[in-house]
Coordinates of C-alpha atoms in Angstrom, one line a residue:
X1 CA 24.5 -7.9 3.6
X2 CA 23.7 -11.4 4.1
X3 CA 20.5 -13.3 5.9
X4 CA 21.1 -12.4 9.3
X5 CA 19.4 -9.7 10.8
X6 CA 21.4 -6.9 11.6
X7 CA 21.4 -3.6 13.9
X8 CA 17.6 -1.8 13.1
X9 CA 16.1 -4.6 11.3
X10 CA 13.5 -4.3 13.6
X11 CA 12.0 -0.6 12.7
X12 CA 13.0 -1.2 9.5
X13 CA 10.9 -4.2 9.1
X14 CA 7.8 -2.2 10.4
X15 CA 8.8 0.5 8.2
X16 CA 8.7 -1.5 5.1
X17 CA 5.5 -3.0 6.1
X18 CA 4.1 0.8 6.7
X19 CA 4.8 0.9 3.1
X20 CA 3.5 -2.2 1.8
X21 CA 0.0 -0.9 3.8
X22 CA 0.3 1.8 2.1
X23 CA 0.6 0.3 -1.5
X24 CA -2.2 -2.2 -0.3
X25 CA -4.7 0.7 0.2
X26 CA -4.2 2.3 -3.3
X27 CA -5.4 -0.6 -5.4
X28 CA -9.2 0.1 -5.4
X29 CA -8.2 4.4 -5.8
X30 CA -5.8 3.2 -8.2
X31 CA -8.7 1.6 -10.2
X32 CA -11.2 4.3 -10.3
X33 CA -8.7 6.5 -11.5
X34 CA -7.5 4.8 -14.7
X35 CA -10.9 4.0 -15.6
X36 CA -10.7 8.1 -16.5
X37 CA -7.4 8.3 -18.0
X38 CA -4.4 6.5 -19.4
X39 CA -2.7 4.5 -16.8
X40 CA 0.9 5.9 -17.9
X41 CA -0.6 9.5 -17.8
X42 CA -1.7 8.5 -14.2
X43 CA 1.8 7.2 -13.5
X44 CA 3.4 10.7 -14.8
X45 CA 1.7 13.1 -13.0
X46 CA 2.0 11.4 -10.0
X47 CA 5.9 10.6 -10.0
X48 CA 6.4 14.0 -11.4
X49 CA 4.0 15.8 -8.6
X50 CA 6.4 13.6 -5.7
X51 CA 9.8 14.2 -7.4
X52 CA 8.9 17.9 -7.8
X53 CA 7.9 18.2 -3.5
X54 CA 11.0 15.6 -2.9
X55 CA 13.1 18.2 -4.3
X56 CA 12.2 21.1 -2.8
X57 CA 11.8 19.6 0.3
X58 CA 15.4 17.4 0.5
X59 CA 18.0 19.9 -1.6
X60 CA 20.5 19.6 0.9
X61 CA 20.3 16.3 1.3
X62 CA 20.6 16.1 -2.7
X63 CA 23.5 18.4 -2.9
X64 CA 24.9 16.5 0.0
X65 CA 25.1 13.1 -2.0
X66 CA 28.6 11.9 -3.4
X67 CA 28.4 11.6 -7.1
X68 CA 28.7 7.8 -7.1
X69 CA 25.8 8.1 -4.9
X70 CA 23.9 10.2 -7.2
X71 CA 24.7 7.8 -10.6
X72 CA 23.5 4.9 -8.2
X73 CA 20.2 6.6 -7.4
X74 CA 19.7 7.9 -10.9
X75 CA 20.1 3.8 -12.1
X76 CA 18.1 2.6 -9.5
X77 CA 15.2 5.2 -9.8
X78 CA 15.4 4.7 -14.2
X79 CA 15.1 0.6 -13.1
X80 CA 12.3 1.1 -10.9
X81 CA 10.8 3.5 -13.5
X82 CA 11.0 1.0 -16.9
X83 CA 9.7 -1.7 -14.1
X84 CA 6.2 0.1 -13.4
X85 CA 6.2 1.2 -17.2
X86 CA 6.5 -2.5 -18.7
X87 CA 4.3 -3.3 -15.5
X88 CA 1.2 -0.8 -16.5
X89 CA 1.5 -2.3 -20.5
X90 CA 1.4 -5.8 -19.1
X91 CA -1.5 -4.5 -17.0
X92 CA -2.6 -3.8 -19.8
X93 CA -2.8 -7.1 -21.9
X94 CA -3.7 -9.3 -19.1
X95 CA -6.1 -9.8 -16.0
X96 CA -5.0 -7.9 -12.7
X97 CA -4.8 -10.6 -10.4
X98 CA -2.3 -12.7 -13.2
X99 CA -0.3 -9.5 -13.2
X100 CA 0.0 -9.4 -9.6
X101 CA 0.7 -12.9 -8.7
X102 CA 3.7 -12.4 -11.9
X103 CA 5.0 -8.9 -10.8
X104 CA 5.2 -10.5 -7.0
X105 CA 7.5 -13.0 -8.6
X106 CA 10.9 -10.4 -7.7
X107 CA 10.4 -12.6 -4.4
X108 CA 12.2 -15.4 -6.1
X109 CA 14.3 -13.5 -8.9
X110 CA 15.6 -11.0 -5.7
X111 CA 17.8 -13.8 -3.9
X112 CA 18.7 -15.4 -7.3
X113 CA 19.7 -11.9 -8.5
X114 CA 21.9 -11.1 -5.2
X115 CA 23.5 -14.5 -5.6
X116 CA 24.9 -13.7 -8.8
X117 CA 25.8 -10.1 -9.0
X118 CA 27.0 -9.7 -5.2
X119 CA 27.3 -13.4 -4.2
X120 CA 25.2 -12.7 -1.3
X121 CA 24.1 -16.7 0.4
X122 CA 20.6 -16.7 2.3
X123 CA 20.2 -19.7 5.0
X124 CA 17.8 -22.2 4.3
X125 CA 15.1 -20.6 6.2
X126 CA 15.2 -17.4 3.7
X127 CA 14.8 -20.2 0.6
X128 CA 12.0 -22.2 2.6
X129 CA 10.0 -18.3 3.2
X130 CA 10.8 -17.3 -0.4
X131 CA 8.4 -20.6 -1.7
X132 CA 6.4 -19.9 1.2
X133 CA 5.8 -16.1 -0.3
X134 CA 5.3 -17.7 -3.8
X135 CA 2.7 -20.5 -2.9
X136 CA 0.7 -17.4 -0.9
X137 CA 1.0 -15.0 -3.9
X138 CA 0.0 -17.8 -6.2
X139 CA -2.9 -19.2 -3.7
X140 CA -4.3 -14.9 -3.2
X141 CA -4.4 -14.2 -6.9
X142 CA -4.7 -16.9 -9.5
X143 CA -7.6 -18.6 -11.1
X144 CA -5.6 -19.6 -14.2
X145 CA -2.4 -18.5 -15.5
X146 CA -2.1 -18.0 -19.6
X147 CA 1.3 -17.2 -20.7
X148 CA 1.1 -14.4 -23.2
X149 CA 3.1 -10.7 -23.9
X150 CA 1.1 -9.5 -21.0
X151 CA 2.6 -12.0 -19.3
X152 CA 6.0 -11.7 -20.3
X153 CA 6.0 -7.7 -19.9
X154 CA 5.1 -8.2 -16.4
X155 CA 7.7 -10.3 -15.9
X156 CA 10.3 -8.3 -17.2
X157 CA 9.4 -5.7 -14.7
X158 CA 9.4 -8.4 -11.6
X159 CA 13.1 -8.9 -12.7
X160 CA 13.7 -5.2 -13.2
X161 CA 11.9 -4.9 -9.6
X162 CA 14.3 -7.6 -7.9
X163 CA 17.6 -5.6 -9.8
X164 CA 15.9 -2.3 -7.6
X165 CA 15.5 -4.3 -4.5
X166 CA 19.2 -6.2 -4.7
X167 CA 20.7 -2.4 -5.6
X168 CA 18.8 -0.8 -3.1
X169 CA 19.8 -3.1 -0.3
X170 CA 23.3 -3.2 -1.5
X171 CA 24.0 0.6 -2.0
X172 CA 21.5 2.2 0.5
X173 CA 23.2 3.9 3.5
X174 CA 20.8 5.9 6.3
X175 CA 22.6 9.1 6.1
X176 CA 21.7 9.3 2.3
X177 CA 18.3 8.3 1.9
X178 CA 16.6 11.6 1.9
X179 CA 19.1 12.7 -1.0
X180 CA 18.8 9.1 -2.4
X181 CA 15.3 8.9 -2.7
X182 CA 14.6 12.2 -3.6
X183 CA 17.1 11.5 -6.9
X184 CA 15.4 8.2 -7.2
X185 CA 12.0 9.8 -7.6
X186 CA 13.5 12.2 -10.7
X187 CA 14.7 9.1 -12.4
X188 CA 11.2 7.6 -12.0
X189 CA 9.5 10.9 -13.2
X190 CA 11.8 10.6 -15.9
X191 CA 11.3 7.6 -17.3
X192 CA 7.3 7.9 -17.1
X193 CA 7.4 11.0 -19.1
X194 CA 8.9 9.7 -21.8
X195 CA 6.1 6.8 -21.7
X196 CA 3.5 9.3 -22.2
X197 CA 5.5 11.0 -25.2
X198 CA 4.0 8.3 -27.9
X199 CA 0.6 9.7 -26.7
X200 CA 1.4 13.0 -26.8
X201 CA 2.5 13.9 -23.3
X202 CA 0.8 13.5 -20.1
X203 CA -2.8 14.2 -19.8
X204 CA -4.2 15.5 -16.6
X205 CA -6.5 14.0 -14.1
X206 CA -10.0 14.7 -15.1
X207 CA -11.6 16.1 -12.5
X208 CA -11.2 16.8 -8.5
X209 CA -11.6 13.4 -7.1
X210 CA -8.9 12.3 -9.5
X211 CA -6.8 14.7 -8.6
X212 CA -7.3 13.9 -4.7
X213 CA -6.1 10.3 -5.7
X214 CA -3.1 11.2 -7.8
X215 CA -2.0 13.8 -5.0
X216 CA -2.2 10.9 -2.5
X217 CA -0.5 8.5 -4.3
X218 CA 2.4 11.2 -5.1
X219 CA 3.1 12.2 -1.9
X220 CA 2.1 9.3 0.1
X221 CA 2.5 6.2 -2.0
X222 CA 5.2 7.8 -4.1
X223 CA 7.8 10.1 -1.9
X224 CA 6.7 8.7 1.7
X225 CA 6.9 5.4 0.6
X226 CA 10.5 5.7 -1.2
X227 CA 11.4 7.5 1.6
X228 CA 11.0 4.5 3.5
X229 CA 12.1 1.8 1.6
X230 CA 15.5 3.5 0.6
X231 CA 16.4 4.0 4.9
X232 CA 14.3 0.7 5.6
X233 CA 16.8 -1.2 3.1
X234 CA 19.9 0.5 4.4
X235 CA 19.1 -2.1 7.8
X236 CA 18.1 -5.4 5.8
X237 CA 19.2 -7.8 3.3
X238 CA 17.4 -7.9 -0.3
X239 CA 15.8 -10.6 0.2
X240 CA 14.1 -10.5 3.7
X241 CA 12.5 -6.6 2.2
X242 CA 11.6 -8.6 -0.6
X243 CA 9.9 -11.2 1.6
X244 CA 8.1 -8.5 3.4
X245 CA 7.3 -6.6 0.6
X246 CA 5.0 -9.3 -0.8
X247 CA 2.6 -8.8 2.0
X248 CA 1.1 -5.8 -0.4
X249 CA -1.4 -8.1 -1.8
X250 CA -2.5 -9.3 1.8
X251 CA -3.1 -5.5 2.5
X252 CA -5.0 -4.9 -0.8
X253 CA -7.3 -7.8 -0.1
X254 CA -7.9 -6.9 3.8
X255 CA -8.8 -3.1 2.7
X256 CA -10.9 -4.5 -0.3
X257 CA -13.0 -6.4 2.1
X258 CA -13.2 -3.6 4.7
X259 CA -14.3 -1.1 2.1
X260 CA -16.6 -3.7 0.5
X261 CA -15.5 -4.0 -2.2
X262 CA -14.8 -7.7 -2.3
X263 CA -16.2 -10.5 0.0
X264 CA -13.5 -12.6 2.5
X265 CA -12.8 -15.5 0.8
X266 CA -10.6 -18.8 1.2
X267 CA -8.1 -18.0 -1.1
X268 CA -7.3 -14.7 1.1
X269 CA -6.8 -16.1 4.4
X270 CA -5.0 -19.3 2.8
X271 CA -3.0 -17.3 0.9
X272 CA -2.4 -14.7 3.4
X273 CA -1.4 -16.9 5.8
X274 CA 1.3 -18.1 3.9
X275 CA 2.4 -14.4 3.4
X276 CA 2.6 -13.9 7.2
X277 CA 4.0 -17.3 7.9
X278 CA 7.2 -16.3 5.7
X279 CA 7.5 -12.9 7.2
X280 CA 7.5 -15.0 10.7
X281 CA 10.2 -17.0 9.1
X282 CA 12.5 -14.2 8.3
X283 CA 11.8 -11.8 11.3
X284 CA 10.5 -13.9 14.1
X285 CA 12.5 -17.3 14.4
X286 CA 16.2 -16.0 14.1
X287 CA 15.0 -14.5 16.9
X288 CA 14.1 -17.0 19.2
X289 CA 16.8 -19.7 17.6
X290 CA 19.1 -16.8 18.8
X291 CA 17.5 -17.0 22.3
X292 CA 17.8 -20.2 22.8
X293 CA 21.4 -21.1 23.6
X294 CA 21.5 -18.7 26.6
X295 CA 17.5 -20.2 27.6
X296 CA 20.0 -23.5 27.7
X297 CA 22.4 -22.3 29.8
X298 CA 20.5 -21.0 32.3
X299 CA 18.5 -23.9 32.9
X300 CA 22.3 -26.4 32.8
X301 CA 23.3 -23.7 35.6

């Protein structure tokens, strides 16, 4: 695929940014939940609770998928799993709002990624939303930036997140993402078992409001949301779903402040706004540039 939009961009912009909503409203769960247990326990139970119901529910679709399809998903689900395990240890080592400004970084390592593996060129307008995207990340969550493991861990994920994104985009088709994502979600489950193993195995959630949160963020978050992204990325390039996807953080601050949890501040409509003024860029103006030779036309006739 390259930058231009193609047939069902459209819903499959809106379905991305369903998802995106989505993640947005799990950060403050997210943090009352591992506050009571290990973050990598948390991530086990809930990718293994979603790949179990995305199993049962989607078997056809599973048996359905051509075994190129199936290694593809497997990869693609064990990248996406190493990228939110090496994202929870960088969590880990360094303040939340460094790692999110660092893991939102696949929004410049995606294009760079699809230039040199598929050769896929992006117009100008995709480079100029892309340091939009950045500046807006950078502008929502840092006060100060210190490069340490932390640091680096989370940004081995954001790569590991842009190889997801490129292979996603490049590999997705809409007749397989059922069976795609459901395969996907194993991989994931996978991958963050094995991360609990040096602590041995996965510890359950503590007590019934925990659970509540992890079943939420399983089915929801987890299946729903990979659901999505693997038809939504079917209709769009790599980079313009990486473009949308950084409006997560916009999300995550808009629900903080409606839950009251944090205050409105500068920083988030500045920073916001520079979000949403690259998602304009890539969905909104090829739109109307594409409008306007006819608008031309009919006013020469």
């Amino acid at each position: 695929m390259n930058g231009e939009p193609v047939k069902g961009a459209t819903p499959a912009t809106l379905g991305l940014l369903a998802v995106t909503a989505v993640w947005g409203s799990t950060f403050v769960m997210i943090k009352d939940v591992v506050g009571r247990m290990l973050p990598i326990d948390f991530l086990a139970v809930r990718f293994l609770i979603a790949a179990a119901v995305m199993l049962v529910c989607f078997a056809r679709p599973v048996r359905r998928l051509g075994r190129a399809q199936a290694l593809r998903a497997l990869a693609l689900g064990t990248l996406y799993g190493a990228a939110q395990w090496l994202q929870t240890e960088g969590l880990a080592l360094t303040s939340p709002s460094v790692s999110g400004f660092v893991t939102g970084m696949y929004v410049v390592i995606t294009p760079i990624l699809g230039w040199l593996i598929f050769r896929q060129r992006l117009p100008v307008t995709l480079w100029i939303a892309v340091c939009m995207a950045l500046v807006g990340l950078g502008v929502l969550a840092l006060n100060g930036l210190s490069v340490d493991l932390g640091v680096w861990l989370t940004l081995a994920s954001a790569a590991l997140y842009a190889l997801h994104i490129v292979g996603l985009g490049h590999w997705s088709r809409p007749g397989d993402a059922f069976g795609m994502s459901a395969v996907q979600m194993v991989a994931i489950a996978v991958v963050c078992l094995l991360a609990t193993l040096p602590h041995h195995g996965p510890t359950l959630p503590p007590d019934g409001r925990a659970w509540l949160s992890v079943i939420y963020m399983a089915l929801v978050a987890g299946a729903f949301a990979m659901l999505v992204q693997t038809w939504a990325q079917a209709h769009m390039p790599a980079t313009r779903a990486a473009i949308v996807m950084t409006t997560e953080p916009v999300f995550a601050a808009g629900f903080a402040v409606a839950l009251g949890v944090d205050a409105l501040t500068w920083r988030m409509v500045a920073g916001g706004a520079l979000v949403l003024g690259a998602m304009y860029l890539v969905e909104l103006a090829p739109r109307f540039r594409r409008r306007r030779p006819a608008e031309s036309l009919h006013h020469e006739v």
